[in-house]
XYZ file of C-alpha atoms in Angstrom:
451
model
C -34.359 -8.098 17.534
C -33.225 -4.495 16.982
C -33.702 -3.041 13.492
C -30.585 -3.591 11.466
C -28.937 -1.015 9.261
C -28.664 -1.595 5.526
C -25.340 0.211 5.232
C -22.611 -2.436 5.295
C -20.123 -2.048 8.115
C -16.439 -2.863 7.928
C -15.319 -5.543 10.390
C -12.632 -4.314 12.730
C -11.038 -7.039 14.797
C -8.413 -5.266 16.832
C -8.959 -6.058 20.487
C -8.779 -2.891 22.536
C -7.195 -3.569 25.963
C -8.635 -2.262 29.209
C -7.746 1.329 30.101
C -9.676 1.837 33.336
C -6.580 1.317 35.411
C -3.815 3.802 34.938
C -1.674 2.567 37.766
C 0.945 0.742 35.555
C 0.825 0.223 31.819
C 3.601 -2.372 31.801
C 1.894 -4.393 34.555
C -1.387 -4.383 32.613
C 0.383 -5.461 29.467
C 2.149 -8.236 31.345
C -1.122 -9.412 32.841
C -2.637 -9.386 29.369
C 0.214 -11.506 28.086
C -0.211 -14.087 30.848
C -3.956 -14.272 30.285
C -3.501 -14.715 26.556
C -0.959 -17.481 27.135
C -3.372 -19.129 29.588
C -6.357 -19.018 27.212
C -7.064 -22.138 25.175
C -9.636 -23.335 22.680
C -9.704 -20.207 20.483
C -12.766 -19.836 18.334
C -12.800 -20.432 14.642
C -13.031 -17.627 12.047
C -16.761 -16.907 12.368
C -18.185 -13.725 10.845
C -21.584 -13.290 12.459
C -22.154 -9.687 13.594
C -23.088 -9.437 17.280
C -23.068 -5.637 17.596
C -22.840 -2.497 15.487
C -20.953 0.303 17.231
C -21.376 3.597 15.371
C -19.844 2.809 11.946
C -17.995 -0.291 13.104
C -18.964 -3.855 14.004
C -18.064 -6.520 16.519
C -18.199 -10.069 15.165
C -18.742 -13.383 16.874
C -15.106 -14.455 16.602
C -14.043 -11.331 18.529
C -16.605 -12.064 21.219
C -15.404 -15.654 21.554
C -11.756 -14.542 21.693
C -12.586 -12.101 24.491
C -14.484 -14.803 26.396
C -11.419 -17.047 26.089
C -9.409 -14.346 27.857
C -12.019 -13.667 30.521
C -12.544 -17.287 31.589
C -9.020 -17.935 32.957
C -9.150 -14.528 34.661
C -12.358 -15.510 36.470
C -10.955 -18.915 37.360
C -7.750 -17.439 38.786
C -9.834 -15.223 41.093
C -12.045 -18.087 42.210
C -15.106 -16.327 40.751
C -18.098 -18.438 39.750
C -18.546 -18.386 36.005
C -22.005 -17.024 35.076
C -24.381 -18.740 32.699
C -23.291 -18.602 29.068
C -25.895 -16.058 27.964
C -25.076 -13.767 30.895
C -21.329 -14.075 30.264
C -21.761 -13.252 26.578
C -23.739 -10.094 27.330
C -21.216 -8.883 29.911
C -18.232 -9.548 27.671
C -19.943 -7.946 24.694
C -20.553 -4.785 26.714
C -16.846 -4.711 27.596
C -15.954 -5.041 23.910
C -18.325 -2.193 23.037
C -16.600 0.116 25.522
C -13.205 -0.837 24.136
C -14.350 -0.133 20.583
C -15.832 3.233 21.555
C -12.540 4.235 23.155
C -10.614 3.230 20.054
C -12.924 5.365 17.928
C -12.480 8.329 20.280
C -8.704 7.984 20.075
C -8.855 7.961 16.275
C -10.975 11.139 16.266
C -8.409 12.908 18.464
C -5.534 11.793 16.274
C -3.857 9.823 19.074
C -1.192 7.573 17.596
C 1.813 5.648 18.880
C 5.064 5.868 16.947
C 7.293 2.872 16.329
C 9.992 3.852 18.818
C 7.450 4.155 21.665
C 5.933 0.816 20.755
C 9.319 -0.909 20.581
C 10.216 0.505 23.991
C 6.968 -0.857 25.469
C 7.527 -4.292 23.935
C 11.060 -4.359 25.288
C 9.705 -3.481 28.735
C 7.197 -6.359 28.573
C 9.972 -8.764 27.629
C 12.237 -7.513 30.421
C 9.504 -7.955 33.032
C 9.276 -11.583 31.950
C 13.063 -11.989 32.091
C 13.243 -12.206 28.299
C 14.838 -10.393 25.401
C 12.574 -9.100 22.632
C 13.495 -12.050 20.409
C 12.787 -14.464 23.254
C 9.406 -12.816 23.803
C 8.608 -13.334 20.128
C 9.507 -17.022 20.412
C 7.513 -17.453 23.641
C 4.421 -15.953 22.031
C 4.786 -18.146 18.960
C 5.114 -21.243 21.143
C 1.879 -20.213 22.851
C 0.144 -19.952 19.487
C 0.038 -16.146 19.563
C 0.939 -14.091 16.511
C 3.679 -11.635 17.488
C 2.412 -8.850 15.246
C -1.111 -9.177 16.636
C 0.211 -8.947 20.183
C 2.336 -5.966 19.142
C -0.752 -4.172 17.813
C -2.661 -4.995 21.008
C 0.185 -3.350 22.889
C -0.029 -0.290 20.661
C -3.776 -0.121 21.349
C -3.264 -0.127 25.108
C -0.723 2.696 24.911
C -3.201 4.662 22.802
C -5.880 3.923 25.398
C -3.733 5.260 28.214
C -3.018 8.450 26.274
C -6.729 8.838 25.532
C -7.587 8.605 29.203
C -4.929 11.183 30.043
C -6.297 13.577 27.443
C -10.010 13.032 28.004
C -10.093 12.580 31.782
C -6.884 13.254 33.694
C -6.182 16.752 32.395
C -9.563 17.952 33.636
C -8.977 16.847 37.241
C -8.265 19.697 39.632
C -7.267 19.382 43.291
C -7.808 22.408 45.516
C -5.785 23.328 48.589
C -8.951 22.931 50.679
C -9.367 19.342 49.453
C -5.764 18.567 50.375
C -6.288 20.102 53.827
C -9.398 17.983 54.452
C -7.673 14.824 53.222
C -4.678 15.376 55.506
C -6.972 15.990 58.470
C -9.027 12.826 57.922
C -6.602 10.435 56.214
C -3.117 11.858 56.639
C -1.904 8.817 58.569
C -2.578 6.622 55.545
C 0.193 8.468 53.670
C 2.898 7.569 56.160
C 5.258 4.780 55.162
C 4.511 2.535 58.131
C 7.325 0.759 59.982
C 5.445 -0.237 63.136
C 1.912 -0.142 64.502
C 0.611 -0.347 68.053
C -2.478 -2.513 68.398
C -5.332 -2.763 70.883
C -7.615 -5.766 71.012
C -11.017 -6.830 72.348
C -12.075 -10.478 72.130
C -15.648 -11.754 72.386
C -14.890 -15.446 72.846
C -16.715 -18.458 71.414
C -16.796 -21.927 72.978
C -15.510 -24.990 71.143
C -17.991 -26.181 68.527
C -20.327 -23.200 69.005
C -23.940 -23.302 67.913
C -25.324 -20.866 65.381
C -27.140 -18.991 68.129
C -23.903 -18.627 70.132
C -22.107 -17.280 67.046
C -24.952 -14.835 66.394
C -24.939 -13.637 70.006
C -21.160 -13.086 69.992
C -21.334 -11.215 66.696
C -24.147 -9.028 68.007
C -22.151 -8.202 71.152
C -19.042 -7.320 69.110
C -21.074 -5.049 66.830
C -22.674 -3.382 69.839
C -19.257 -2.676 71.391
C -17.996 -1.299 68.069
C -20.963 1.048 67.904
C -20.187 2.355 71.389
C -16.523 2.822 70.494
C -17.402 4.787 67.383
C -19.791 6.804 69.513
C -16.889 7.976 71.661
C -16.388 5.242 74.287
C -12.811 4.691 75.478
C -11.286 1.544 73.975
C -9.127 0.698 77.016
C -12.103 0.945 79.365
C -14.258 -1.160 77.074
C -11.503 -3.780 76.801
C -11.125 -3.997 80.565
C -14.874 -4.411 81.019
C -15.838 -6.587 78.053
C -12.820 -8.342 76.528
C -12.029 -11.992 77.168
C -8.527 -11.595 75.737
C -5.337 -12.046 77.787
C -4.594 -8.291 77.751
C -8.033 -7.124 78.822
C -6.832 -5.540 82.071
C -4.098 -3.686 80.157
C -6.801 -2.008 78.081
C -6.349 -4.556 75.326
C -2.898 -3.136 74.534
C -0.906 -5.657 72.467
C 2.103 -3.368 72.078
C 4.188 -2.412 69.036
C 4.573 -4.679 65.995
C 6.904 -4.225 62.990
C 4.741 -4.436 59.877
C 6.303 -7.771 58.911
C 5.326 -9.268 62.280
C 1.725 -8.076 62.609
C -0.560 -11.039 63.466
C -2.370 -12.347 60.406
C -5.727 -11.418 61.887
C -4.716 -7.755 62.082
C -2.707 -7.336 58.854
C -5.468 -5.711 56.835
C -6.286 -3.226 59.613
C -2.594 -2.464 60.182
C -2.119 -1.625 56.521
C -5.265 0.412 55.915
C -6.654 1.996 59.071
C -5.660 5.431 60.297
C -4.440 6.064 63.827
C -7.322 5.741 66.292
C -9.591 3.704 63.983
C -11.136 0.331 64.867
C -11.798 -2.394 62.303
C -15.107 -4.192 61.803
C -15.452 -7.371 63.900
C -13.218 -10.184 62.615
C -14.332 -13.770 63.198
C -11.903 -16.592 64.003
C -12.330 -19.990 65.698
C -11.677 -18.321 69.064
C -14.365 -15.661 68.654
C -14.914 -12.124 67.329
C -12.031 -9.641 67.480
C -12.029 -5.845 67.500
C -8.662 -4.419 66.405
C -7.737 -0.770 66.952
C -4.698 1.068 65.568
C -3.661 3.062 68.612
C -0.446 4.497 67.137
C 1.770 4.409 64.039
C 5.502 4.839 63.523
C 6.576 5.771 60.031
C 9.807 6.410 58.199
C 10.846 10.037 58.074
C 9.982 11.412 54.619
C 12.942 12.051 52.359
C 13.528 15.574 51.005
C 11.725 16.415 47.770
C 13.630 17.563 44.683
C 11.535 20.290 43.039
C 11.929 21.853 39.602
C 10.941 25.381 38.591
C 9.839 24.939 34.989
C 7.872 26.573 32.191
C 6.588 25.226 28.904
C 4.825 25.988 25.642
C 2.098 23.549 24.569
C 0.669 23.012 21.083
C -2.312 20.673 21.045
C -3.059 18.492 18.024
C -6.498 18.353 16.420
C -8.147 17.635 13.093
C -6.582 20.863 11.856
C -3.206 20.591 13.621
C -1.228 17.421 12.933
C 1.741 16.099 14.903
C 4.036 17.395 12.169
C 2.417 20.841 12.304
C 2.764 21.047 16.097
C 6.384 19.902 16.067
C 7.281 22.307 13.270
C 5.782 25.273 15.129
C 7.677 24.385 18.290
C 10.921 23.905 16.350
C 10.535 27.469 15.097
C 9.707 28.837 18.543
C 12.697 27.030 20.059
C 15.030 28.555 17.455
C 13.707 32.005 18.353
C 14.235 31.362 22.100
C 17.770 30.056 21.561
C 18.373 33.110 19.379
C 17.432 35.473 22.193
C 13.635 35.881 22.152
C 11.919 35.775 25.560
C 10.396 32.399 26.422
C 7.603 33.932 28.505
C 6.543 36.334 25.760
C 6.327 33.525 23.200
C 4.426 31.313 25.669
C 1.821 34.027 26.221
C 1.369 34.406 22.462
C 1.475 30.776 21.318
C 0.841 28.248 24.130
C -2.442 26.316 24.107
C -2.188 25.758 27.866
C -4.429 28.633 28.894
C -3.804 27.941 32.573
C -0.099 28.784 32.274
C 0.113 30.938 29.131
C -0.752 34.127 30.994
C 2.117 33.371 33.395
C 4.595 32.991 30.564
C 4.187 29.200 30.560
C 5.289 28.886 34.204
C 4.315 25.769 36.141
C 6.084 27.132 39.218
C 7.733 24.515 41.461
C 6.970 20.969 40.307
C 7.231 17.941 42.631
C 8.249 14.457 41.437
C 5.259 12.627 39.986
C 3.192 15.783 39.534
C 3.416 15.665 35.719
C 2.903 12.887 33.171
C 5.954 10.592 32.671
C 6.789 11.943 29.204
C 7.011 15.496 30.557
C 8.912 14.541 33.707
C 11.500 12.505 31.800
C 12.395 15.426 29.530
C 12.269 17.954 32.386
C 14.584 15.892 34.581
C 17.174 15.577 31.795
C 17.505 19.362 31.309
C 20.110 21.594 32.896
C 18.929 24.930 34.345
C 18.027 27.433 31.590
C 18.221 24.728 28.912
C 15.316 24.503 26.433
C 14.208 21.053 25.323
C 13.621 19.800 21.825
C 9.906 19.405 20.992
C 8.370 16.256 22.518
C 4.948 14.678 22.727
C 2.824 13.887 25.791
C -0.845 12.874 26.130
C -1.700 16.609 26.165
C 0.045 17.516 22.921
C 3.512 18.761 21.932
C 5.759 20.758 24.291
C 8.998 22.570 24.638
C 10.210 22.952 28.235
C 12.683 25.206 29.989
C 14.035 24.432 33.449
C 14.702 27.623 35.393
C 16.161 26.173 38.609
C 16.021 23.265 41.061
C 15.884 23.002 44.838
C 15.643 20.446 47.645
C 12.461 20.902 49.653
C 13.240 19.634 53.139
C 9.872 20.185 54.822
C 7.767 17.169 55.692
C 4.614 19.216 55.120
C 5.427 19.681 51.438
C 5.912 15.959 50.905
C 2.717 15.089 52.752
C 0.746 17.575 50.673
C 2.252 16.130 47.507
C 1.261 12.603 48.574
C -2.236 13.762 49.512
C -2.711 15.463 46.160
C -1.537 12.348 44.335
C -3.940 10.148 46.338
C -6.840 12.524 45.632
C -5.980 12.618 41.939
C -6.008 8.804 41.704
C -9.317 8.672 43.562
C -10.924 11.278 41.323
C -9.507 9.586 38.217
C -11.372 6.356 39.017
C -14.667 8.216 39.430
C -14.144 10.487 36.418
C -13.227 7.560 34.157
C -16.425 5.705 35.057
C -18.540 8.793 34.323
C -16.726 9.413 31.046
C -17.191 5.801 29.901
C -20.919 5.936 30.684
C -21.226 9.166 28.715
C -19.300 7.654 25.806
C -21.667 4.674 25.821
C -24.842 6.775 26.145
C -23.919 9.037 23.222
C -23.020 6.186 20.849
C -25.176 4.379 18.307
C -25.118 0.722 19.386
C -27.201 -1.999 17.693
C -27.060 -5.228 19.736
C -27.564 -8.419 17.733
C -26.418 -11.025 20.234
C -29.970 -12.311 20.876
C -30.989 -12.225 17.253
C -29.690 -15.643 16.331
C -27.464 -14.117 13.627
C -24.635 -16.438 14.570
């Protein structure tokens, strides 16, 4: 058993929802709701401490409540449930990471106001086809306290803002990275309408033996190796395939995405033009599927905004009220005739744009956080916004002009940058969470028999 601390710790029982996935707050909240409604057999009010996390604690009742949420999630995925002691340790580690993130958010002064929280709750209700009052009733019927669920929702919004501030703002995508991505994976960005497939079949007899299956698999893998080494697919199909289209080079023709054979759906959705999937086994044998061509929808023109901003970041010394008050004063000066760029150079905390008078240049849709984009899109040219808050701090924004960018290249580069940013975000979040865990004081008491 680890040495315990004599200083009493204050129990803190707010469950901190998962923040690793930034791809849709409302969807995560909805999933959380469904899991909570599915969970049964909640634990009683036990107080045994199972972990100390810095100056906070996790108690047994929290651990049991989290297990009650995890179990239906595992069952819905068809995942084997580990042994009880293993499950407890895994779930406890997840709770520790949640608690550490909550503490980090508190240190940074990240809070969620009532209007933002009400908007999120309304969104959850709407996604379930309910009004806010109906959501309250549904939760109560499921044995869930509405205020507790509301605070869980607040915690997840805080978590998302923390990730934006601690991870996302540090991600940079270079032009060279975009160029390399487009060269290697550009086809994956096309909205696919149709794909042209090629096929090689290594057939199996009825009721094959294990040795026959192994031999067919080995042959398929050998052919795949030769293809990836530069061999021509059509020639290999004509020589080796036992499929009906072997003499046509294995060409199966064009398929609308909705009509792609089930066997080839995954390859049709994910592979780039010219790539061949790993061997796929079916009762008839082993299949090699190649994406020989792709037809995509023509990209729509991009609406771009030329914008500049002034950012005031909050800290232990600068509160939300302080930041908003400073920006209110700066806005009054700009409206009164002072130059926006001059004030941005003197006052903005965004060092990357301050020297350029706050200019972000031409901004594509989706290139900024939702809070910023919503305000920016509502402004007329030359209009200056009221102060507003984003995960980076408090801003005022001025739209200079707008244009329609008709070039396909611009849209493809925007999509590539967005894909790279999501990819880097996953990696950066994992590194940041490990660092957060390594730097924390954590006293595990799960094996101590304290509960």
